[in-house]
Short mmCIF file of C-alpha atoms in Angstrom, two decimals:
data_model
loop_
_atom_site.label_atom_id
_atom_site.label_comp_id
_atom_site.label_asym_id
_atom_site.label_seq_id
_atom_site.Cartn_x
_atom_site.Cartn_y
_atom_site.Cartn_z
CA MET A 14 58.23 16.21 68.85
CA THR A 15 58.55 13.76 72.55
CA ARG A 16 59.93 16.69 75.66
CA ILE A 17 62.35 14.97 77.43
CA LEU A 18 63.80 15.52 80.85
CA LEU A 19 67.83 15.59 81.71
CA VAL A 20 69.06 15.66 85.40
CA ALA A 21 72.98 15.74 86.05
CA SER A 22 74.65 14.20 89.33
CA GLY A 23 77.08 15.79 90.47
CA ASP A 24 80.07 15.66 93.53
CA LEU A 25 79.59 17.21 96.74
CA ARG A 26 83.40 19.32 95.98
CA GLU A 27 82.84 22.05 94.27
CA SER A 28 86.63 22.27 92.73
CA ALA A 29 85.67 18.66 91.09
CA ASN A 30 82.07 19.61 89.63
CA ILE A 31 83.73 23.42 88.52
CA GLN A 32 87.05 21.31 86.67
CA CYS A 33 84.71 18.80 85.17
CA TRP A 34 81.91 20.56 83.43
CA PRO A 35 83.48 20.54 80.69
CA ALA A 36 83.07 17.23 79.23
CA GLN A 37 79.39 16.96 80.88
CA GLU A 38 78.53 20.37 78.40
CA ALA A 39 79.69 18.54 75.26
CA MET A 40 78.68 15.64 76.15
CA GLU A 41 74.74 17.27 76.56
CA ARG A 42 75.72 19.12 73.02
CA LYS A 43 76.14 15.57 71.42
CA LEU A 44 72.65 14.62 72.92
CA THR A 45 70.90 18.09 72.31
CA ALA A 46 71.99 17.07 69.22
CA VAL A 47 70.77 13.51 68.90
CA LEU A 48 66.90 13.84 69.59
CA ALA A 49 66.77 16.47 67.74
CA GLY A 50 67.49 15.03 64.93
CA MET A 51 65.03 11.98 66.06
CA GLY A 52 62.40 14.53 65.93
CA HIS A 53 62.73 15.41 70.14
CA GLU A 54 63.32 17.39 72.55
CA LEU A 55 65.71 17.90 75.95
CA VAL A 56 65.42 19.80 78.54
CA ARG A 57 67.34 20.38 81.07
CA ALA A 58 65.63 19.62 84.99
CA HIS A 59 67.70 22.43 86.50
CA PRO A 60 70.31 24.89 86.25
CA VAL A 61 74.00 25.62 85.38
CA LYS A 62 74.57 27.64 88.23
CA PRO A 63 76.35 30.74 88.91
CA GLN A 64 79.51 29.08 90.57
CA GLY A 65 80.17 27.25 86.91
CA HIS A 66 78.97 24.24 86.23
CA GLY A 67 75.34 22.27 85.76
CA PHE A 68 75.76 19.26 88.13
CA ILE A 69 72.97 18.78 91.46
CA ALA A 70 75.63 18.83 94.03
CA SER A 71 73.33 17.65 97.45
CA GLN A 72 71.48 15.30 98.17
CA ARG A 73 68.67 17.96 99.53
CA GLU A 74 69.32 19.61 96.04
CA GLY A 75 68.27 16.96 94.31
CA MET A 76 64.76 16.30 96.01
CA ASP A 77 64.05 19.69 94.78
CA VAL A 78 65.05 19.45 91.18
CA PHE A 79 62.38 16.31 91.47
CA ALA A 80 59.77 17.17 93.88
CA ALA A 81 59.51 20.69 91.20
CA LEU A 82 58.89 17.59 87.48
CA ASP A 83 56.14 16.09 86.09
CA PRO A 84 56.46 12.60 87.31
CA ASP A 85 55.47 10.98 84.33
CA ALA A 86 58.19 13.23 81.76
CA PRO A 87 60.75 10.57 79.92
CA LEU A 88 63.80 11.42 81.39
CA ILE A 89 67.52 11.23 81.56
CA VAL A 90 70.35 10.60 84.27
CA ALA A 91 73.45 12.35 81.83
CA GLU A 92 76.48 11.01 83.50
CA ALA A 93 80.63 12.36 82.29
CA VAL A 94 81.29 12.71 85.76
CA TRP A 95 81.67 10.67 89.27
CA GLN A 96 79.27 11.55 90.36
CA TYR A 97 77.32 10.86 93.95
CA SER A 98 74.67 8.15 93.87
CA HIS A 99 72.09 9.85 96.61
CA HIS A 100 71.99 12.96 95.11
CA VAL A 101 69.46 11.85 92.71
CA LEU A 102 68.16 8.72 94.10
CA PRO A 103 65.41 9.69 96.36
CA GLY A 104 64.42 12.03 93.35
CA LEU A 105 64.71 8.05 90.82
CA THR A 106 62.70 5.89 93.59
CA THR A 107 59.19 7.92 92.83
CA HIS A 108 59.40 8.80 89.33
CA ARG A 109 56.79 7.38 87.35
CA GLY A 110 58.56 8.20 83.63
CA PRO A 111 60.40 5.53 81.64
CA ILE A 112 64.81 6.88 82.97
CA LEU A 113 66.92 6.00 81.10
CA THR A 114 70.89 5.96 82.54
CA LEU A 115 73.34 7.25 80.08
CA ALA A 116 77.11 7.75 79.87
CA ASN A 117 79.85 8.63 77.56
CA TRP A 118 82.02 6.28 76.64
CA SER A 119 86.02 8.12 77.82
CA GLY A 120 88.30 7.79 79.83
CA GLU A 121 89.10 11.12 81.08
CA TRP A 122 86.82 10.95 83.88
CA PRO A 123 84.30 8.49 85.80
CA GLY A 124 81.71 8.79 83.50
CA LEU A 125 81.35 5.19 83.52
CA VAL A 126 81.90 4.77 86.82
CA GLY A 127 79.52 6.67 87.76
CA LEU A 128 76.23 5.48 85.48
CA LEU A 129 77.11 2.02 86.75
CA ASN A 130 77.19 3.15 90.79
CA LEU A 131 73.74 4.82 90.64
CA ASN A 132 72.84 1.90 87.50
CA GLY A 133 74.12 -0.59 91.40
CA SER A 134 72.18 2.13 93.22
CA LEU A 135 68.65 1.73 91.60
CA THR A 136 68.70 -2.36 91.38
CA LYS A 137 69.42 -1.83 94.55
CA ALA A 138 65.83 0.87 95.82
CA GLY A 139 64.35 -1.68 92.70
CA VAL A 140 63.02 1.60 90.49
CA ALA A 141 63.31 0.07 87.03
CA TYR A 142 65.64 2.31 84.20
CA SER A 143 67.50 0.75 81.40
CA SER A 144 71.30 2.28 80.72
CA LEU A 145 73.21 3.05 77.90
CA TRP A 146 76.60 4.30 76.74
CA SER A 147 78.71 5.93 73.48
CA GLU A 148 81.79 6.86 72.91
CA ASN A 149 80.14 9.68 70.29
CA PHE A 150 76.88 8.77 70.21
CA ASP A 151 76.85 8.39 66.50
CA ASP A 152 76.97 4.12 66.42
CA ALA A 153 74.36 2.10 65.41
CA PHE A 154 75.11 0.38 69.04
CA PHE A 155 73.54 3.27 70.34
CA LEU A 156 71.42 5.32 68.31
CA GLY A 157 69.76 2.16 67.93
CA LYS A 158 68.99 1.63 71.30
CA LEU A 159 67.81 4.66 72.14
CA ASP A 160 65.55 4.42 68.93
CA GLU A 161 63.97 1.57 71.66
CA TRP A 162 64.56 3.41 74.94
CA LEU A 163 61.95 6.32 72.78
CA ASP A 164 60.03 4.28 70.89
CA THR A 165 59.08 1.87 74.28
CA GLY A 166 60.28 3.32 78.05
CA ALA A 167 62.92 0.42 77.81
CA ILE A 168 65.69 -1.67 76.26
CA ALA A 169 66.49 -4.93 76.13
CA HIS A 170 70.94 -6.12 76.11
CA ASP A 171 72.40 -9.11 75.22
CA THR A 172 72.60 -10.99 78.30
CA SER A 173 73.61 -14.16 77.62
CA HIS A 174 76.54 -14.30 78.56
CA VAL A 175 74.89 -15.22 82.28
CA ARG A 176 74.47 -18.23 84.03
CA PRO A 177 73.11 -19.76 86.91
CA TYR A 178 75.78 -21.16 89.18
CA ASP A 179 74.03 -24.79 90.17
CA GLY A 180 77.03 -25.94 92.08
CA GLY A 181 78.78 -27.90 89.81
CA GLY A 182 83.37 -28.27 88.76
CA LEU A 183 84.26 -29.03 92.60
CA SER A 184 86.29 -31.55 94.04
CA PRO A 185 85.63 -33.78 96.88
CA ALA A 186 87.99 -32.14 98.94
CA ASP A 187 87.34 -28.41 97.75
CA SER A 188 83.61 -29.30 98.35
CA ALA A 189 84.51 -29.97 101.63
CA LEU A 190 86.94 -27.23 102.26
CA VAL A 191 84.12 -24.56 100.77
CA ALA A 192 81.88 -26.39 104.11
CA GLU A 193 83.94 -25.86 106.02
CA ILE A 194 84.98 -21.81 105.61
CA ALA A 195 81.39 -22.35 105.10
CA ALA A 196 80.33 -23.63 108.45
CA ASP A 197 83.37 -22.04 110.69
CA LEU A 198 82.08 -18.25 109.11
CA ARG A 199 78.14 -19.54 110.61
CA GLY A 200 79.44 -21.10 113.15
CA ARG A 201 82.51 -18.73 114.61
CA LYS A 202 81.46 -15.71 113.21
CA THR A 203 83.57 -12.77 112.06
CA ILE A 204 83.56 -9.47 112.10
CA LEU A 205 83.29 -6.84 109.15
CA GLY A 206 84.95 -2.93 110.49
CA VAL A 207 82.97 -0.02 108.65
CA PHE A 208 84.44 3.96 109.48
CA ASP A 209 81.19 4.91 108.74
CA GLU A 210 79.60 4.31 106.35
CA GLY A 211 77.73 5.58 102.94
CA CYS A 212 81.08 6.07 100.86
CA MET A 213 80.24 9.99 98.72
CA GLY A 214 76.63 8.54 97.93
CA MET A 215 77.58 5.34 96.69
CA TYR A 216 73.73 3.15 98.41
CA ASN A 217 74.74 0.83 96.62
CA ALA A 218 77.67 -0.78 98.31
CA ILE A 219 75.98 -1.03 101.80
CA ILE A 220 74.43 -4.33 103.11
CA PRO A 221 71.55 -4.69 105.23
CA ASP A 222 72.10 -5.87 108.35
CA GLU A 223 70.05 -9.26 108.40
CA LEU A 224 71.26 -9.82 105.11
CA LEU A 225 74.60 -10.86 106.65
CA ILE A 226 73.92 -12.16 109.47
CA PRO A 227 72.74 -15.74 108.14
CA LEU A 228 76.07 -15.90 106.50
CA GLY A 229 77.40 -15.29 110.25
CA VAL A 230 78.97 -11.71 108.87
CA PHE A 231 78.74 -8.73 112.07
CA LYS A 232 79.37 -5.53 111.37
CA GLU A 233 81.88 -2.96 113.55
CA ARG A 234 80.47 0.01 113.33
CA LEU A 235 83.56 2.73 113.55
CA SER A 236 84.13 6.32 113.69
CA GLN A 237 86.73 8.04 111.80
CA SER A 238 87.05 9.74 114.54
CA ALA A 239 88.06 7.30 115.75
CA LEU A 240 90.69 6.98 113.83
CA TYR A 241 91.73 10.07 113.38
CA HIS A 242 92.38 9.92 116.91
CA ALA A 243 94.70 6.66 116.94
CA ALA A 244 96.73 8.71 114.25
CA ARG A 245 97.82 11.31 115.70
CA GLN A 246 98.42 8.63 119.14
CA VAL A 247 101.23 7.10 116.84
CA SER A 248 104.79 8.28 117.76
CA ASP A 249 107.45 9.60 115.40
CA ALA A 250 109.64 6.48 115.88
CA ASP A 251 106.88 3.90 114.26
CA ALA A 252 105.59 6.06 111.33
CA ALA A 253 108.78 6.80 109.99
CA ALA A 254 109.55 2.75 110.60
CA ALA A 255 106.77 2.23 108.64
CA PHE A 256 107.88 4.44 105.80
CA ASP A 257 111.74 3.61 105.98
CA TRP A 258 109.79 -0.64 105.27
CA MET A 259 109.01 1.02 101.99
CA ILE A 260 111.68 2.64 101.14
CA GLU A 261 114.10 -0.33 101.48
CA ARG A 262 111.96 -2.49 99.54
CA GLY A 263 112.13 -0.52 96.84
CA MET A 264 109.03 1.72 96.98
CA THR A 265 109.42 4.85 94.95
CA PHE A 266 107.65 8.09 96.08
CA HIS A 267 107.36 11.26 94.45
CA PHE A 268 107.86 14.17 96.11
CA GLY A 269 108.02 17.56 95.84
CA SER A 270 107.97 20.66 98.05
CA ASP A 271 104.70 22.00 97.53
CA PRO A 272 101.81 20.24 100.02
CA ALA A 273 99.21 21.68 98.80
CA THR A 274 100.23 20.58 94.96
CA ASP A 275 103.17 17.36 95.44
CA LEU A 276 103.31 15.04 97.88
CA THR A 277 105.13 15.34 101.40
CA GLU A 278 106.88 12.61 103.00
CA ALA A 279 104.98 14.89 105.66
CA GLN A 280 102.34 13.80 103.98
CA VAL A 281 103.39 9.95 103.51
CA ILE A 282 104.35 9.63 107.24
CA ASP A 283 100.82 10.81 107.96
CA GLN A 284 99.73 8.12 105.82
CA CYS A 285 101.57 5.58 107.89
CA ARG A 286 100.35 6.91 111.35
CA MET A 287 97.22 5.60 109.61
CA TYR A 288 97.76 2.24 108.81
CA ILE A 289 98.89 0.94 112.25
CA ALA A 290 96.13 3.15 113.77
CA ALA A 291 94.14 1.08 111.15
CA VAL A 292 95.86 -2.10 112.13
CA ARG A 293 95.80 -2.13 115.91
CA LEU A 294 91.93 -1.09 116.12
CA ALA A 295 91.69 -3.87 113.60
CA ASP A 296 93.05 -5.63 116.23
CA GLN A 297 91.26 -4.00 118.75
CA PHE A 298 87.55 -4.54 117.38
CA GLY A 299 88.69 -8.41 116.43
CA CYS A 300 87.99 -7.61 113.09
CA GLU A 301 88.62 -9.69 110.53
CA ALA A 302 88.70 -7.22 107.72
CA ILE A 303 88.19 -2.85 107.60
CA GLY A 304 86.63 -0.57 105.67
CA ILE A 305 88.15 3.48 105.33
CA GLN A 306 85.43 5.66 103.74
CA TYR A 307 87.73 9.19 103.82
CA GLN A 308 85.85 10.71 101.41
CA GLN A 309 84.07 12.66 103.43
CA GLY A 310 84.31 12.59 106.91
CA LEU A 311 88.61 12.51 106.66
CA LYS A 312 89.36 14.57 103.78
CA ASP A 313 89.57 17.77 105.93
CA LEU A 314 91.94 15.88 108.76
CA LEU A 315 94.63 13.50 107.50
CA PRO A 316 95.97 13.07 103.95
CA ALA A 317 94.55 10.24 101.80
CA SER A 318 93.94 6.75 103.16
CA ASP A 319 94.29 5.42 99.10
CA LEU A 320 98.32 4.32 100.50
CA VAL A 321 97.13 2.40 103.48
CA GLU A 322 94.98 0.80 101.43
CA GLY A 323 97.03 -1.03 99.54
CA MET A 324 99.26 -1.69 102.92
CA LEU A 325 96.38 -3.22 104.09
CA ASN A 326 95.81 -5.73 101.75
CA ASN A 327 98.96 -6.89 100.80
CA ASP A 328 100.38 -9.78 103.31
CA GLU A 329 104.31 -8.31 102.95
CA ARG A 330 103.77 -5.16 104.88
CA PRO A 331 104.65 -3.00 106.88
CA PRO A 332 104.71 -4.95 110.69
CA VAL A 333 102.73 -3.05 113.41
CA ALA A 334 102.99 -4.95 117.15
CA ARG A 335 100.01 -4.43 120.66
CA ALA A 336 101.41 -2.92 123.10
CA ASP A 337 103.42 -6.02 124.36
CA GLY A 338 105.07 -6.30 121.18
CA SER A 339 103.83 -8.62 120.02
CA VAL A 340 103.40 -8.20 115.94
CA ILE A 341 99.59 -8.20 114.70
CA ARG A 342 99.28 -10.85 112.23
CA ASP A 343 102.92 -10.67 111.11
CA GLY A 344 102.77 -11.84 106.97
CA GLN A 345 99.19 -11.31 106.35
CA ALA A 346 96.89 -9.11 104.33
CA ILE A 347 94.81 -7.33 106.64
CA VAL A 348 91.18 -7.22 104.23
CA HIS A 349 91.21 -3.42 103.51
CA PHE A 350 87.09 -2.49 101.07
CA ASN A 351 87.57 0.16 99.51
CA GLU A 352 85.29 3.88 100.10
CA VAL A 353 83.52 1.39 102.73
CA ASP A 354 82.13 -1.07 100.35
CA GLU A 355 80.20 -3.81 102.33
CA CYS A 356 80.07 -5.65 99.41
CA ALA A 357 83.16 -6.29 98.74
CA ALA A 358 84.33 -6.57 102.46
CA LEU A 359 82.40 -10.04 101.50
CA ASP A 360 83.62 -10.42 99.03
CA GLY A 361 87.09 -9.99 100.05
CA VAL A 362 87.02 -11.91 103.23
CA LEU A 363 85.44 -15.18 100.66
CA THR A 364 88.17 -14.69 98.59
CA ASN A 365 90.54 -14.60 101.46
CA ARG A 366 89.61 -17.29 103.53
CA LEU A 367 89.70 -19.53 100.41
CA HIS A 368 92.46 -19.06 98.12
CA ARG A 369 95.09 -19.13 101.55
CA ALA A 370 93.08 -22.58 102.03
CA LEU A 371 93.93 -23.20 98.58
CA GLY A 372 96.93 -21.98 98.44
CA GLN A 373 96.97 -19.44 96.04
CA PRO A 374 97.49 -15.96 96.01
CA VAL A 375 95.38 -14.00 98.66
CA GLU A 376 95.69 -10.20 97.99
CA ASN A 377 92.47 -9.01 96.16
CA THR A 378 91.84 -5.76 95.30
CA LEU A 379 88.96 -3.73 94.46
CA HIS A 380 88.23 -1.47 90.79
CA ASP A 381 86.47 0.80 88.38
CA LEU A 382 85.51 -0.40 85.70
CA ARG A 383 86.87 3.30 83.67
CA TRP A 384 86.99 2.62 80.61
CA GLY A 385 88.02 0.19 77.95
CA GLY A 386 88.83 -0.28 73.97
CA PRO A 387 91.29 -1.82 71.37
CA ASP A 388 95.18 -2.10 71.66
CA LEU A 389 95.65 1.11 69.62
CA SER A 390 99.23 -0.45 69.08
CA GLY A 391 98.98 -3.39 68.00
CA SER A 392 99.28 -5.58 69.98
CA ARG A 393 96.56 -6.87 70.80
CA ASP A 394 92.82 -7.50 68.58
CA ASP A 395 90.59 -8.03 72.06
CA PHE A 396 88.56 -5.65 74.03
CA VAL A 397 91.10 -4.90 77.49
CA TRP A 398 89.50 -2.90 80.26
CA VAL A 399 91.50 0.00 81.93
CA PHE A 400 90.65 -1.42 85.56
CA GLU A 401 91.73 1.35 87.29
CA ILE A 402 90.60 2.43 91.41
CA SER A 403 91.43 5.55 93.27
CA GLY A 404 93.64 5.88 94.78
CA ALA A 405 95.45 1.44 95.58
CA ALA A 406 96.07 -0.89 95.20
CA PRO A 407 98.04 -4.06 96.25
CA PRO A 408 101.57 -4.18 95.35
CA ALA A 409 101.14 -8.45 94.79
CA HIS A 410 99.39 -7.04 91.59
CA HIS A 411 102.53 -5.15 90.23
CA PRO A 412 105.30 -6.69 88.52
CA GLY A 413 108.34 -6.16 91.78
CA GLY A 414 105.87 -5.66 94.13
CA TRP A 415 107.30 -3.09 95.90
CA ALA A 416 109.87 -2.06 94.37
CA GLY A 417 107.71 -2.24 91.24
CA SER A 418 105.55 0.72 92.90
CA GLU A 419 105.30 4.15 93.09
CA SER A 420 102.99 7.04 94.61
CA PHE A 421 102.09 9.52 93.88
CA ARG A 422 100.47 12.82 95.14
CA GLN A 423 96.76 12.48 94.44
CA PRO A 424 94.79 14.58 92.80
CA PRO A 425 93.94 18.66 94.24
CA MET A 426 90.40 18.35 93.24
CA PHE A 427 89.28 15.29 95.58
CA PHE A 428 91.76 15.39 98.02
CA PRO A 429 92.89 18.90 99.55
CA ALA A 430 95.54 17.07 102.62
CA GLY A 431 97.42 15.67 99.90
CA GLY A 432 98.95 12.23 100.53
CA GLY A 433 99.70 9.20 98.37
CA THR A 434 98.57 6.18 95.66
CA LEU A 435 99.71 3.59 96.23
CA LYS A 436 100.50 3.24 91.85
CA GLY A 437 101.94 0.39 89.19
CA ILE A 438 100.50 -1.38 86.37
CA ALA A 439 99.38 -4.83 87.35
CA ARG A 440 101.16 -8.45 85.90
CA ALA A 441 100.82 -10.34 83.56
CA GLY A 442 98.23 -13.83 85.21
CA GLU A 443 95.32 -15.41 85.67
CA ILE A 444 92.75 -12.97 87.45
CA VAL A 445 88.41 -14.33 88.97
CA TRP A 446 87.07 -10.97 89.08
CA SER A 447 84.01 -10.86 90.33
CA ARG A 448 81.03 -9.02 91.76
CA ILE A 449 78.44 -9.36 95.33
CA PHE A 450 75.29 -6.95 94.67
CA VAL A 451 71.61 -6.35 96.28
CA GLU A 452 68.90 -7.28 94.31
CA GLY A 453 64.81 -8.57 95.58
CA GLY A 454 66.07 -8.58 99.12
CA ARG A 455 68.85 -11.02 98.74
CA LEU A 456 72.79 -11.14 98.07
CA ASN A 457 73.69 -11.91 94.27
CA MET A 458 77.58 -12.50 93.27
CA ASP A 459 78.67 -13.03 89.26
CA ILE A 460 81.63 -14.59 89.03
CA GLY A 461 84.32 -14.61 86.09
CA ARG A 462 87.61 -15.80 84.84
CA GLY A 463 89.91 -13.20 83.03
CA GLN A 464 93.17 -12.02 82.48
CA ALA A 465 95.26 -8.76 82.26
CA VAL A 466 97.18 -8.65 80.42
CA GLU A 467 101.20 -6.82 79.49
CA LEU A 468 100.35 -4.51 76.91
CA PRO A 469 103.70 -2.16 75.29
CA PRO A 470 104.91 1.27 77.29
CA GLU A 471 103.11 3.28 75.02
CA GLU A 472 99.92 2.35 75.60
CA ILE A 473 100.30 2.05 79.02
CA ALA A 474 100.82 5.42 78.87
CA ARG A 475 98.39 5.95 76.36
CA ARG A 476 95.48 4.75 78.83
CA SER A 477 97.06 6.36 81.98
CA GLN A 478 97.47 9.81 81.37
CA GLY A 479 93.53 9.27 79.39
CA THR A 480 92.56 8.32 82.39
CA THR A 481 94.19 10.02 85.86
CA PRO A 482 97.83 8.41 86.11
CA GLU A 483 98.25 8.77 89.30
CA TRP A 484 95.74 5.76 89.91
CA PRO A 485 97.14 2.04 89.42
CA ILE A 486 96.00 0.54 86.43
CA MET A 487 94.65 -3.06 85.42
CA ASN A 488 93.95 -4.11 81.41
CA ALA A 489 92.12 -6.92 81.65
CA VAL A 490 90.48 -8.72 79.12
CA LEU A 491 87.50 -10.87 81.16
CA ALA A 492 86.80 -14.33 79.77
CA GLY A 493 83.49 -14.89 77.49
CA VAL A 494 81.58 -11.31 77.86
CA THR A 495 81.76 -8.50 75.04
CA ARG A 496 81.88 -4.66 76.58
CA ASP A 497 78.35 -4.40 75.90
CA GLN A 498 77.42 -7.45 78.39
CA MET A 499 79.78 -5.83 80.43
CA MET A 500 78.12 -3.16 81.09
CA ALA A 501 74.39 -4.08 80.65
CA ARG A 502 74.94 -6.82 83.59
CA HIS A 503 77.02 -4.96 86.01
CA LYS A 504 75.86 -3.94 88.76
CA ALA A 505 78.60 -1.58 90.41
CA ASN A 506 81.13 0.59 89.76
CA HIS A 507 83.38 -1.56 91.15
CA ILE A 508 85.13 -4.97 90.05
CA HIS A 509 86.53 -7.15 92.70
CA VAL A 510 89.71 -9.00 91.08
CA VAL A 511 92.03 -11.48 92.97
CA TYR A 512 95.01 -13.06 91.01
CA ALA A 513 95.30 -17.19 90.43
CA THR A 514 99.54 -18.71 89.75
CA SER A 515 97.69 -20.92 86.46
CA ALA A 516 94.54 -21.00 84.49
CA ALA A 517 93.76 -24.90 86.13
CA GLU A 518 93.78 -23.05 89.81
CA ALA A 519 91.46 -20.18 88.34
CA ASP A 520 89.71 -21.51 87.17
CA ARG A 521 89.13 -24.40 89.93
CA ALA A 522 89.24 -20.78 92.35
CA MET A 523 86.62 -19.33 90.46
CA HIS A 524 83.31 -22.55 91.33
CA ALA A 525 85.24 -23.43 94.92
CA ARG A 526 84.22 -19.63 95.96
CA ALA A 527 81.15 -20.18 93.71
CA ALA A 528 80.37 -23.23 95.47
CA LEU A 529 80.91 -21.57 98.45
CA ALA A 530 78.73 -18.49 98.67
CA ARG A 531 75.66 -20.37 97.04
CA ASP A 532 76.68 -22.95 100.25
CA LEU A 533 76.13 -18.97 102.30
CA GLY A 534 73.13 -18.38 100.56
CA ILE A 535 74.45 -16.03 98.15
CA ALA A 536 72.40 -16.07 94.55
CA VAL A 537 75.66 -17.01 92.02
CA SER A 538 75.71 -16.20 87.99
CA LEU A 539 78.98 -17.90 85.91
CA CYS A 540 79.71 -14.81 83.72
CA GLY A 541 81.51 -15.57 80.51
CA VAL A 542 82.30 -19.07 81.22
CA SER A 543 80.23 -22.72 82.48
#
């Protein structure tokens, strides 16, 4: 019998750890029984706490847990929830035994999201690991791969959908355009405004400066305290004008009376202050893109930044004026990278520049790979992903734009100060998806094609209620990539998406962005497409 250690990384917010613990506990029971049936003992490496959960809840705690472990023992990091990777990453960097990251295939809590973030962080850190996922821990795929890890200490997944991009697929005109954009970046350079680096332990989302400098991309390291101060200086009249602008365009706000659990107009007005402050700071520092961490730095001071982020990423947005009355970037999105994900920042800048030059929609966003499965209504017979970012998508992604968007209070366990989301169900259309990530000390990009698909109302409701109903969803089908191939290959919790006006234009935009990234020195792989 082999003794296998189990660790579980959790949230920094105790309210989330306590509320999500039953799902984690149920998963661990199933996994323990499965391994016992295979002749192995699964042993928790740290106890369940008196607070009512068994998660590692800080970086220091994680270091102390790993310091007491046998560094050569086989180890499973099991996740049914969103977790902060830096809680366990230090210990995993020096663990010598085989490491398996494992999650339950469920949309209830973002366990798959936590798994993928940890995988991306381990990849960036150069730590060897295997990964596995299952809905009930009794399917042939899971049991076969688990047995493979138990026998060999590693799992080989099918990644035959991935091939290196060789620079083909472009017209002479598009090749010239790509060269022009790359030369402008290297020559004139650009700035990413980072409001406090390193959101929620996402080590994978931080790009070292030395990898950005050759591209002509530099960081302006800004403080969320500066954003807070600037938001407090925004006048009541300016904040109300931004709110009224959204109301006039048909956006729905679901208000209540109790700010502890309901969305209130006062919370949204403060979010409008933050939006105006963010636009003005981007202008002041010359930032082409900005990212707001929010968790943890602002969560106790201001309502959620999510509504702000969706507003920024839309060409059609409330106007913001300078002191002289001129409007800042009128009619143009200001690229925002949610959760200060710098990989998404770089991708967003490339996408915005390229799509504007191609005459394609520029509104882009990241989503979490939250979950996915068949359409239980029977309207489709393919695998449909639920892409669901934790609060806001650009209104241009929703049918009807602003009028097809709505705002709910963010869940109190994550957002004590409240604030509204920018929710919608993504409209049907052709998409290009991508992810920039760090591996082997260099920048890499995976890029592919797909469709955002329309589903019947009852299926949309099932998916929304099965995850976090306050948050926006894109129901997506990825071309040439299975569920397990995507999970095996993807090096992040986030996936970057943008629309195109047709399949042909999406193919063109995909190849052009691949060529642009390659010109800038990024190692590009096409996924599921040729």
